[in-house]
């Protein structure tokens, strides 16, 4: 049930002024969490409720996601706590342009001097700080995109290669990043929840339902030894970290997690699509 609740809460919706529930959610998401190495050169540097990942290399680091605006100093401190320099982050990547993931990017870009890399579909929303057509979604500090990635394109830095897999639906530019270390494959999956998106006749995103269906099919065919996403409750981050601390070095390796997550998200999407069709006049 905990997981189901997380699915419902995945998009941060702010009414103006923020309701008490939103403010409480925000504080819960931003609870500090001690950074740690997941495996190989992949590190968790996010908060308790919003993930950020640092993939390190002597040539420079890649940071994926920035959390909320107020998460930026916590992410920077988490990077330093692991012994890395924020100034050595060369690329900032993003899973999707909603303020609970993109809110900290402007500040992290200022601190690091890194280039922000994003898909064309999310560019306008990142640069305006608003989600086009959905004014109820919390706004983020605007941040300039320095480089656009196409589907299948790779970001190279030192020995590391990260590949952009466009998996739109949750946003127009939702991007799942994949990475292969010498030992194993990782997927940093974009959010897959409907989260209030109008699936039938949204003039600002008319193909949302078709995009979701294609993204599920695509992710279902992929393989990952380590499945990671940006609301860490989805892969039981805290429980896995506790197992890792207790000596289980493979606590984050779970080759069936990706398929399980996609099946669950697709079921929730189909139920939501049916409900929206029924409400149609
Ligand atoms: Zn979102």
PDB file of C-alpha atoms and ligand atoms in Angstrom:
ATOM      1  CA  UNK A   1       0.000   0.000   0.000  1.00  0.00           C
ATOM      2  CA  UNK A   2       2.893   2.317   0.708  1.00  0.00           C
ATOM      3  CA  UNK A   3       3.922   2.041  -2.919  1.00  0.00           C
ATOM      4  CA  UNK A   4       0.429   2.753  -4.188  1.00  0.00           C
ATOM      5  CA  UNK A   5       0.339   5.903  -2.130  1.00  0.00           C
ATOM      6  CA  UNK A   6       3.652   6.983  -3.599  1.00  0.00           C
ATOM      7  CA  UNK A   7       2.263   6.543  -7.131  1.00  0.00           C
ATOM      8  CA  UNK A   8      -0.583   8.901  -6.383  1.00  0.00           C
ATOM      9  CA  UNK A   9       1.668  11.528  -4.862  1.00  0.00           C
ATOM     10  CA  UNK A  10       4.264  11.616  -7.563  1.00  0.00           C
ATOM     11  CA  UNK A  11       3.566  15.002  -9.061  1.00  0.00           C
ATOM     12  CA  UNK A  12       3.879  17.888  -6.748  1.00  0.00           C
ATOM     13  CA  UNK A  13       0.823  20.044  -7.268  1.00  0.00           C
ATOM     14  CA  UNK A  14       0.807  23.433  -5.653  1.00  0.00           C
ATOM     15  CA  UNK A  15      -2.348  25.418  -5.299  1.00  0.00           C
ATOM     16  CA  UNK A  16      -1.729  29.047  -4.455  1.00  0.00           C
ATOM     17  CA  UNK A  17      -1.265  29.422  -1.567  1.00  0.00           C
ATOM     18  CA  UNK A  18       0.142  25.935  -0.954  1.00  0.00           C
ATOM     19  CA  UNK A  19      -2.160  23.747   1.085  1.00  0.00           C
ATOM     20  CA  UNK A  20      -0.907  22.369   4.378  1.00  0.00           C
ATOM     21  CA  UNK A  21      -0.633  18.940   2.813  1.00  0.00           C
ATOM     22  CA  UNK A  22       1.627  20.204   0.003  1.00  0.00           C
ATOM     23  CA  UNK A  23       3.868  22.036   2.461  1.00  0.00           C
ATOM     24  CA  UNK A  24       4.143  18.887   4.588  1.00  0.00           C
ATOM     25  CA  UNK A  25       4.914  16.734   1.524  1.00  0.00           C
ATOM     26  CA  UNK A  26       7.641  19.157   0.554  1.00  0.00           C
ATOM     27  CA  UNK A  27       9.286  19.000   3.986  1.00  0.00           C
ATOM     28  CA  UNK A  28       9.072  15.179   3.972  1.00  0.00           C
ATOM     29  CA  UNK A  29      10.606  14.948   0.502  1.00  0.00           C
ATOM     30  CA  UNK A  30      13.426  17.290   1.476  1.00  0.00           C
ATOM     31  CA  UNK A  31      14.403  15.428   4.641  1.00  0.00           C
ATOM     32  CA  UNK A  32      18.220  15.129   4.617  1.00  0.00           C
ATOM     33  CA  UNK A  33      19.673  11.718   3.815  1.00  0.00           C
ATOM     34  CA  UNK A  34      23.323  10.731   4.139  1.00  0.00           C
ATOM     35  CA  UNK A  35      24.885  10.172   0.723  1.00  0.00           C
ATOM     36  CA  UNK A  36      26.395   6.782  -0.142  1.00  0.00           C
ATOM     37  CA  UNK A  37      27.836   4.708  -2.959  1.00  0.00           C
ATOM     38  CA  UNK A  38      25.192   2.488  -4.579  1.00  0.00           C
ATOM     39  CA  UNK A  39      27.753   0.387  -6.485  1.00  0.00           C
ATOM     40  CA  UNK A  40      30.665   0.971  -8.888  1.00  0.00           C
ATOM     41  CA  UNK A  41      31.021   4.734  -9.376  1.00  0.00           C
ATOM     42  CA  UNK A  42      27.310   5.484  -8.894  1.00  0.00           C
ATOM     43  CA  UNK A  43      26.357   7.452  -5.778  1.00  0.00           C
ATOM     44  CA  UNK A  44      23.113   8.507  -4.138  1.00  0.00           C
ATOM     45  CA  UNK A  45      23.313  12.222  -3.274  1.00  0.00           C
ATOM     46  CA  UNK A  46      19.619  13.131  -3.033  1.00  0.00           C
ATOM     47  CA  UNK A  47      17.315  13.742  -0.107  1.00  0.00           C
ATOM     48  CA  UNK A  48      15.185  11.075   1.599  1.00  0.00           C
ATOM     49  CA  UNK A  49      12.303  11.670  -0.819  1.00  0.00           C
ATOM     50  CA  UNK A  50      13.901  12.970  -4.027  1.00  0.00           C
ATOM     51  CA  UNK A  51      16.786  11.183  -5.663  1.00  0.00           C
ATOM     52  CA  UNK A  52      19.869  12.692  -7.257  1.00  0.00           C
ATOM     53  CA  UNK A  53      22.684  10.532  -8.607  1.00  0.00           C
ATOM     54  CA  UNK A  54      26.369  11.308  -9.026  1.00  0.00           C
ATOM     55  CA  UNK A  55      28.341   9.234 -11.541  1.00  0.00           C
ATOM     56  CA  UNK A  56      31.998   9.974 -10.959  1.00  0.00           C
ATOM     57  CA  UNK A  57      35.137   9.925 -13.067  1.00  0.00           C
ATOM     58  CA  UNK A  58      38.561  11.576 -12.665  1.00  0.00           C
ATOM     59  CA  UNK A  59      37.704  13.613 -15.807  1.00  0.00           C
ATOM     60  CA  UNK A  60      34.591  15.051 -14.116  1.00  0.00           C
ATOM     61  CA  UNK A  61      31.229  13.989 -12.780  1.00  0.00           C
ATOM     62  CA  UNK A  62      27.673  13.714 -14.043  1.00  0.00           C
ATOM     63  CA  UNK A  63      24.818  14.685 -11.720  1.00  0.00           C
ATOM     64  CA  UNK A  64      21.266  13.601 -12.531  1.00  0.00           C
ATOM     65  CA  UNK A  65      18.442  15.749 -11.085  1.00  0.00           C
ATOM     66  CA  UNK A  66      18.317  18.649  -8.643  1.00  0.00           C
ATOM     67  CA  UNK A  67      15.311  17.956  -6.402  1.00  0.00           C
ATOM     68  CA  UNK A  68      13.305  20.930  -5.119  1.00  0.00           C
ATOM     69  CA  UNK A  69      14.854  24.418  -4.998  1.00  0.00           C
ATOM     70  CA  UNK A  70      15.568  23.866  -1.295  1.00  0.00           C
ATOM     71  CA  UNK A  71      17.255  20.497  -2.057  1.00  0.00           C
ATOM     72  CA  UNK A  72      20.215  22.096  -3.873  1.00  0.00           C
ATOM     73  CA  UNK A  73      22.325  22.869  -0.762  1.00  0.00           C
ATOM     74  CA  UNK A  74      21.643  19.359   0.605  1.00  0.00           C
ATOM     75  CA  UNK A  75      22.708  17.746  -2.688  1.00  0.00           C
ATOM     76  CA  UNK A  76      25.868  19.886  -2.799  1.00  0.00           C
ATOM     77  CA  UNK A  77      26.681  18.942   0.812  1.00  0.00           C
ATOM     78  CA  UNK A  78      26.040  15.254   0.031  1.00  0.00           C
ATOM     79  CA  UNK A  79      28.496  15.417  -2.883  1.00  0.00           C
ATOM     80  CA  UNK A  80      31.163  16.984  -0.650  1.00  0.00           C
ATOM     81  CA  UNK A  81      30.502  14.492   2.139  1.00  0.00           C
ATOM     82  CA  UNK A  82      31.566  11.693  -0.257  1.00  0.00           C
ATOM     83  CA  UNK A  83      34.836  13.523  -0.897  1.00  0.00           C
ATOM     84  CA  UNK A  84      33.946  14.909  -4.345  1.00  0.00           C
ATOM     85  CA  UNK A  85      33.937  18.526  -5.476  1.00  0.00           C
ATOM     86  CA  UNK A  86      30.715  20.120  -6.730  1.00  0.00           C
ATOM     87  CA  UNK A  87      32.918  22.195  -9.063  1.00  0.00           C
ATOM     88  CA  UNK A  88      33.957  18.930 -10.773  1.00  0.00           C
ATOM     89  CA  UNK A  89      30.387  18.228 -11.935  1.00  0.00           C
ATOM     90  CA  UNK A  90      30.595  18.834 -15.679  1.00  0.00           C
ATOM     91  CA  UNK A  91      27.116  17.758 -16.786  1.00  0.00           C
ATOM     92  CA  UNK A  92      23.746  18.164 -15.116  1.00  0.00           C
ATOM     93  CA  UNK A  93      21.063  15.821 -16.461  1.00  0.00           C
ATOM     94  CA  UNK A  94      17.354  15.783 -15.660  1.00  0.00           C
ATOM     95  CA  UNK A  95      14.696  13.066 -15.703  1.00  0.00           C
ATOM     96  CA  UNK A  96      11.796  15.464 -16.295  1.00  0.00           C
ATOM     97  CA  UNK A  97      10.852  19.118 -15.987  1.00  0.00           C
ATOM     98  CA  UNK A  98       8.728  19.135 -12.831  1.00  0.00           C
ATOM     99  CA  UNK A  99       9.841  21.295  -9.907  1.00  0.00           C
ATOM    100  CA  UNK A 100      10.375  18.366  -7.515  1.00  0.00           C
ATOM    101  CA  UNK A 101      13.246  17.271  -9.814  1.00  0.00           C
ATOM    102  CA  UNK A 102      14.291  20.417 -11.681  1.00  0.00           C
ATOM    103  CA  UNK A 103      13.833  22.944  -8.852  1.00  0.00           C
ATOM    104  CA  UNK A 104      17.442  22.718  -7.647  1.00  0.00           C
ATOM    105  CA  UNK A 105      19.085  22.777 -11.091  1.00  0.00           C
ATOM    106  CA  UNK A 106      19.585  26.544 -11.371  1.00  0.00           C
ATOM    107  CA  UNK A 107      21.432  26.694  -8.047  1.00  0.00           C
ATOM    108  CA  UNK A 108      23.438  23.513  -8.745  1.00  0.00           C
ATOM    109  CA  UNK A 109      24.408  24.915 -12.134  1.00  0.00           C
ATOM    110  CA  UNK A 110      25.587  28.113 -10.467  1.00  0.00           C
ATOM    111  CA  UNK A 111      27.604  26.190  -7.859  1.00  0.00           C
ATOM    112  CA  UNK A 112      29.198  23.775 -10.344  1.00  0.00           C
ATOM    113  CA  UNK A 113      29.438  25.686 -13.617  1.00  0.00           C
ATOM    114  CA  UNK A 114      28.173  22.477 -15.280  1.00  0.00           C
ATOM    115  CA  UNK A 115      26.306  22.278 -18.590  1.00  0.00           C
ATOM    116  CA  UNK A 116      22.630  21.379 -18.364  1.00  0.00           C
ATOM    117  CA  UNK A 117      21.657  18.613 -20.781  1.00  0.00           C
ATOM    118  CA  UNK A 118      17.978  17.950 -21.540  1.00  0.00           C
ATOM    119  CA  UNK A 119      15.592  16.710 -24.212  1.00  0.00           C
ATOM    120  CA  UNK A 120      13.900  19.097 -26.644  1.00  0.00           C
ATOM    121  CA  UNK A 121      10.508  18.153 -25.187  1.00  0.00           C
ATOM    122  CA  UNK A 122      11.340  19.479 -21.721  1.00  0.00           C
ATOM    123  CA  UNK A 123      13.434  22.466 -22.760  1.00  0.00           C
ATOM    124  CA  UNK A 124      10.731  25.151 -22.790  1.00  0.00           C
ATOM    125  CA  UNK A 125       9.402  24.116 -19.372  1.00  0.00           C
ATOM    126  CA  UNK A 126      12.904  24.122 -17.830  1.00  0.00           C
ATOM    127  CA  UNK A 127      13.685  27.530 -19.283  1.00  0.00           C
ATOM    128  CA  UNK A 128      10.381  29.118 -18.246  1.00  0.00           C
ATOM    129  CA  UNK A 129      10.183  27.295 -14.913  1.00  0.00           C
ATOM    130  CA  UNK A 130       6.532  26.470 -15.669  1.00  0.00           C
ATOM    131  CA  UNK A 131       4.820  23.405 -17.096  1.00  0.00           C
ATOM    132  CA  UNK A 132       2.991  24.538 -20.236  1.00  0.00           C
ATOM    133  CA  UNK A 133      -0.752  23.943 -19.960  1.00  0.00           C
ATOM    134  CA  UNK A 134      -0.591  22.862 -16.292  1.00  0.00           C
ATOM    135  CA  UNK A 135      -0.443  26.021 -14.149  1.00  0.00           C
ATOM    136  CA  UNK A 136      -1.398  23.999 -11.045  1.00  0.00           C
ATOM    137  CA  UNK A 137       2.043  22.341 -10.986  1.00  0.00           C
ATOM    138  CA  UNK A 138       4.599  24.048  -8.777  1.00  0.00           C
ATOM    139  CA  UNK A 139       6.927  26.379 -10.667  1.00  0.00           C
ATOM    140  CA  UNK A 140      10.725  26.079 -10.588  1.00  0.00           C
ATOM    141  CA  UNK A 141      13.505  28.643 -10.916  1.00  0.00           C
ATOM    142  CA  UNK A 142      14.064  28.975 -14.695  1.00  0.00           C
ATOM    143  CA  UNK A 143      17.286  27.370 -15.891  1.00  0.00           C
ATOM    144  CA  UNK A 144      18.955  27.534 -19.294  1.00  0.00           C
ATOM    145  CA  UNK A 145      19.516  24.295 -21.210  1.00  0.00           C
ATOM    146  CA  UNK A 146      23.008  24.179 -22.746  1.00  0.00           C
ATOM    147  CA  UNK A 147      22.711  21.044 -24.806  1.00  0.00           C
ATOM    148  CA  UNK A 148      19.766  19.134 -26.279  1.00  0.00           C
ATOM    149  CA  UNK A 149      19.930  15.336 -26.441  1.00  0.00           C
ATOM    150  CA  UNK A 150      18.074  13.230 -28.953  1.00  0.00           C
ATOM    151  CA  UNK A 151      16.813   9.729 -28.337  1.00  0.00           C
ATOM    152  CA  UNK A 152      19.731   7.281 -28.124  1.00  0.00           C
ATOM    153  CA  UNK A 153      22.331  10.032 -27.871  1.00  0.00           C
ATOM    154  CA  UNK A 154      25.222   9.510 -25.479  1.00  0.00           C
ATOM    155  CA  UNK A 155      26.882  11.894 -23.041  1.00  0.00           C
ATOM    156  CA  UNK A 156      30.580  11.055 -22.750  1.00  0.00           C
ATOM    157  CA  UNK A 157      32.819  12.130 -19.915  1.00  0.00           C
ATOM    158  CA  UNK A 158      36.088  10.355 -19.122  1.00  0.00           C
ATOM    159  CA  UNK A 159      35.381   6.613 -19.169  1.00  0.00           C
ATOM    160  CA  UNK A 160      31.633   7.119 -18.645  1.00  0.00           C
ATOM    161  CA  UNK A 161      28.858   6.968 -21.242  1.00  0.00           C
ATOM    162  CA  UNK A 162      25.283   7.825 -20.345  1.00  0.00           C
ATOM    163  CA  UNK A 163      22.557   7.254 -22.913  1.00  0.00           C
ATOM    164  CA  UNK A 164      19.314   9.226 -23.198  1.00  0.00           C
ATOM    165  CA  UNK A 165      16.247   7.031 -23.710  1.00  0.00           C
ATOM    166  CA  UNK A 166      13.250   9.261 -24.375  1.00  0.00           C
ATOM    167  CA  UNK A 167      10.250   7.866 -22.486  1.00  0.00           C
ATOM    168  CA  UNK A 168       7.628  10.637 -22.756  1.00  0.00           C
ATOM    169  CA  UNK A 169       4.207  10.579 -21.098  1.00  0.00           C
ATOM    170  CA  UNK A 170       4.720  11.951 -17.607  1.00  0.00           C
ATOM    171  CA  UNK A 171       6.134  14.991 -19.464  1.00  0.00           C
ATOM    172  CA  UNK A 172       6.759  15.573 -23.171  1.00  0.00           C
ATOM    173  CA  UNK A 173      10.491  15.190 -22.694  1.00  0.00           C
ATOM    174  CA  UNK A 174      10.672  12.571 -19.919  1.00  0.00           C
ATOM    175  CA  UNK A 175      14.130  11.008 -20.223  1.00  0.00           C
ATOM    176  CA  UNK A 176      15.341   7.707 -18.764  1.00  0.00           C
ATOM    177  CA  UNK A 177      19.111   7.557 -18.600  1.00  0.00           C
ATOM    178  CA  UNK A 178      21.006   4.297 -18.961  1.00  0.00           C
ATOM    179  CA  UNK A 179      24.570   3.596 -17.936  1.00  0.00           C
ATOM    180  CA  UNK A 180      26.828   0.575 -18.135  1.00  0.00           C
ATOM    181  CA  UNK A 181      29.704   0.192 -15.701  1.00  0.00           C
ATOM    182  CA  UNK A 182      32.280  -2.524 -16.180  1.00  0.00           C
ATOM    183  CA  UNK A 183      30.198  -4.718 -13.889  1.00  0.00           C
ATOM    184  CA  UNK A 184      26.540  -4.018 -14.573  1.00  0.00           C
ATOM    185  CA  UNK A 185      23.813  -1.990 -16.277  1.00  0.00           C
ATOM    186  CA  UNK A 186      21.849   0.803 -14.617  1.00  0.00           C
ATOM    187  CA  UNK A 187      18.591   2.458 -15.550  1.00  0.00           C
ATOM    188  CA  UNK A 188      17.715   5.852 -14.065  1.00  0.00           C
ATOM    189  CA  UNK A 189      14.058   5.738 -15.018  1.00  0.00           C
ATOM    190  CA  UNK A 190      11.917   8.797 -15.623  1.00  0.00           C
ATOM    191  CA  UNK A 191       8.618   8.982 -13.701  1.00  0.00           C
ATOM    192  CA  UNK A 192       5.902   6.765 -15.183  1.00  0.00           C
ATOM    193  CA  UNK A 193       2.830   7.969 -13.301  1.00  0.00           C
ATOM    194  CA  UNK A 194      -0.065   9.813 -14.965  1.00  0.00           C
ATOM    195  CA  UNK A 195      -0.091  12.305 -12.080  1.00  0.00           C
ATOM    196  CA  UNK A 196      -3.049  14.391 -13.202  1.00  0.00           C
ATOM    197  CA  UNK A 197      -2.155  14.518 -16.909  1.00  0.00           C
ATOM    198  CA  UNK A 198      -5.222  14.810 -19.153  1.00  0.00           C
ATOM    199  CA  UNK A 199      -4.805  11.729 -21.386  1.00  0.00           C
ATOM    200  CA  UNK A 200      -7.622  12.375 -23.839  1.00  0.00           C
ATOM    201  CA  UNK A 201      -7.945  15.942 -25.059  1.00  0.00           C
ATOM    202  CA  UNK A 202      -5.155  18.090 -23.669  1.00  0.00           C
ATOM    203  CA  UNK A 203      -4.435  20.663 -26.395  1.00  0.00           C
ATOM    204  CA  UNK A 204      -0.934  21.269 -24.969  1.00  0.00           C
ATOM    205  CA  UNK A 205      -0.109  17.537 -24.995  1.00  0.00           C
ATOM    206  CA  UNK A 206      -2.468  15.772 -27.419  1.00  0.00           C
ATOM    207  CA  UNK A 207      -0.451  12.543 -27.737  1.00  0.00           C
ATOM    208  CA  UNK A 208       0.135  11.897 -24.030  1.00  0.00           C
ATOM    209  CA  UNK A 209      -1.669   8.519 -23.956  1.00  0.00           C
ATOM    210  CA  UNK A 210       0.128   7.206 -27.057  1.00  0.00           C
ATOM    211  CA  UNK A 211       3.449   8.395 -25.627  1.00  0.00           C
ATOM    212  CA  UNK A 212       2.827   6.554 -22.350  1.00  0.00           C
ATOM    213  CA  UNK A 213       1.942   3.328 -24.192  1.00  0.00           C
ATOM    214  CA  UNK A 214       5.086   3.506 -26.343  1.00  0.00           C
ATOM    215  CA  UNK A 215       7.288   4.297 -23.341  1.00  0.00           C
ATOM    216  CA  UNK A 216       5.951   1.317 -21.363  1.00  0.00           C
ATOM    217  CA  UNK A 217       6.557  -1.014 -24.318  1.00  0.00           C
ATOM    218  CA  UNK A 218      10.051   0.303 -24.757  1.00  0.00           C
ATOM    219  CA  UNK A 219      11.033   0.071 -21.089  1.00  0.00           C
ATOM    220  CA  UNK A 220       9.546  -3.419 -20.873  1.00  0.00           C
ATOM    221  CA  UNK A 221      12.067  -4.559 -23.503  1.00  0.00           C
ATOM    222  CA  UNK A 222      15.053  -3.024 -21.714  1.00  0.00           C
ATOM    223  CA  UNK A 223      17.189  -4.815 -19.154  1.00  0.00           C
ATOM    224  CA  UNK A 224      18.768  -3.340 -16.044  1.00  0.00           C
ATOM    225  CA  UNK A 225      20.732  -4.934 -13.241  1.00  0.00           C
ATOM    226  CA  UNK A 226      20.092  -1.870 -11.087  1.00  0.00           C
ATOM    227  CA  UNK A 227      16.781  -0.021 -11.406  1.00  0.00           C
ATOM    228  CA  UNK A 228      16.787   3.485  -9.985  1.00  0.00           C
ATOM    229  CA  UNK A 229      14.213   6.218 -10.208  1.00  0.00           C
ATOM    230  CA  UNK A 230      13.701   9.691  -8.781  1.00  0.00           C
ATOM    231  CA  UNK A 231      11.116   9.069  -6.071  1.00  0.00           C
ATOM    232  CA  UNK A 232      13.308   6.631  -4.125  1.00  0.00           C
ATOM    233  CA  UNK A 233      10.381   5.038  -2.272  1.00  0.00           C
ATOM    234  CA  UNK A 234       9.627   3.204  -5.528  1.00  0.00           C
ATOM    235  CA  UNK A 235      12.686   1.001  -5.233  1.00  0.00           C
ATOM    236  CA  UNK A 236      12.733   0.930  -1.410  1.00  0.00           C
ATOM    237  CA  UNK A 237      15.904   2.960  -1.256  1.00  0.00           C
ATOM    238  CA  UNK A 238      16.029   3.206   2.540  1.00  0.00           C
ATOM    239  CA  UNK A 239      15.428  -0.524   3.080  1.00  0.00           C
ATOM    240  CA  UNK A 240      18.040  -1.435   0.442  1.00  0.00           C
ATOM    241  CA  UNK A 241      20.509   0.999   1.989  1.00  0.00           C
ATOM    242  CA  UNK A 242      19.934  -0.635   5.390  1.00  0.00           C
ATOM    243  CA  UNK A 243      20.659  -4.055   3.832  1.00  0.00           C
ATOM    244  CA  UNK A 244      23.765  -2.663   2.195  1.00  0.00           C
ATOM    245  CA  UNK A 245      24.992  -1.228   5.513  1.00  0.00           C
ATOM    246  CA  UNK A 246      24.458  -4.655   7.048  1.00  0.00           C
ATOM    247  CA  UNK A 247      26.888  -6.139   4.511  1.00  0.00           C
ATOM    248  CA  UNK A 248      24.795  -7.011   1.443  1.00  0.00           C
ATOM    249  CA  UNK A 249      26.941  -5.578  -1.353  1.00  0.00           C
ATOM    250  CA  UNK A 250      24.305  -6.406  -3.972  1.00  0.00           C
ATOM    251  CA  UNK A 251      21.432  -4.739  -2.119  1.00  0.00           C
ATOM    252  CA  UNK A 252      20.599  -2.551  -5.135  1.00  0.00           C
ATOM    253  CA  UNK A 253      20.980  -5.264  -7.771  1.00  0.00           C
ATOM    254  CA  UNK A 254      17.546  -6.536  -8.790  1.00  0.00           C
ATOM    255  CA  UNK A 255      17.148  -7.683 -12.392  1.00  0.00           C
ATOM    256  CA  UNK A 256      13.370  -8.038 -12.241  1.00  0.00           C
ATOM    257  CA  UNK A 257      12.628  -4.649 -10.714  1.00  0.00           C
ATOM    258  CA  UNK A 258      12.365  -2.734 -14.019  1.00  0.00           C
ATOM    259  CA  UNK A 259       9.768  -5.110 -15.478  1.00  0.00           C
ATOM    260  CA  UNK A 260       7.801  -5.116 -12.219  1.00  0.00           C
ATOM    261  CA  UNK A 261       7.777  -1.314 -12.086  1.00  0.00           C
ATOM    262  CA  UNK A 262       6.688  -0.967 -15.701  1.00  0.00           C
ATOM    263  CA  UNK A 263       3.876  -3.515 -15.287  1.00  0.00           C
ATOM    264  CA  UNK A 264       2.611  -1.704 -12.210  1.00  0.00           C
ATOM    265  CA  UNK A 265       2.779   1.723 -13.861  1.00  0.00           C
ATOM    266  CA  UNK A 266       1.050   0.433 -17.005  1.00  0.00           C
ATOM    267  CA  UNK A 267      -1.820  -0.983 -14.938  1.00  0.00           C
ATOM    268  CA  UNK A 268      -2.249   2.329 -13.121  1.00  0.00           C
ATOM    269  CA  UNK A 269      -2.134   4.183 -16.476  1.00  0.00           C
ATOM    270  CA  UNK A 270      -4.773   1.918 -18.043  1.00  0.00           C
ATOM    271  CA  UNK A 271      -7.079   2.348 -15.041  1.00  0.00           C
ATOM    272  CA  UNK A 272      -6.647   6.119 -15.219  1.00  0.00           C
ATOM    273  CA  UNK A 273      -7.261   6.180 -18.980  1.00  0.00           C
ATOM    274  CA  UNK A 274     -10.468   4.169 -18.546  1.00  0.00           C
ATOM    275  CA  UNK A 275     -11.621   6.499 -15.762  1.00  0.00           C
ATOM    276  CA  UNK A 276     -10.957   9.570 -17.897  1.00  0.00           C
ATOM    277  CA  UNK A 277     -12.835   8.061 -20.851  1.00  0.00           C
ATOM    278  CA  UNK A 278     -15.814   7.360 -18.629  1.00  0.00           C
ATOM    279  CA  UNK A 279     -15.934  10.945 -17.396  1.00  0.00           C
ATOM    280  CA  UNK A 280     -16.032  12.231 -20.945  1.00  0.00           C
ATOM    281  CA  UNK A 281     -19.376  13.754 -21.933  1.00  0.00           C
TER     282      UNK A 281
HETATM  283 ZN1  LIG B   1       6.709  14.732 -12.253  1.00  0.00          ZN
END
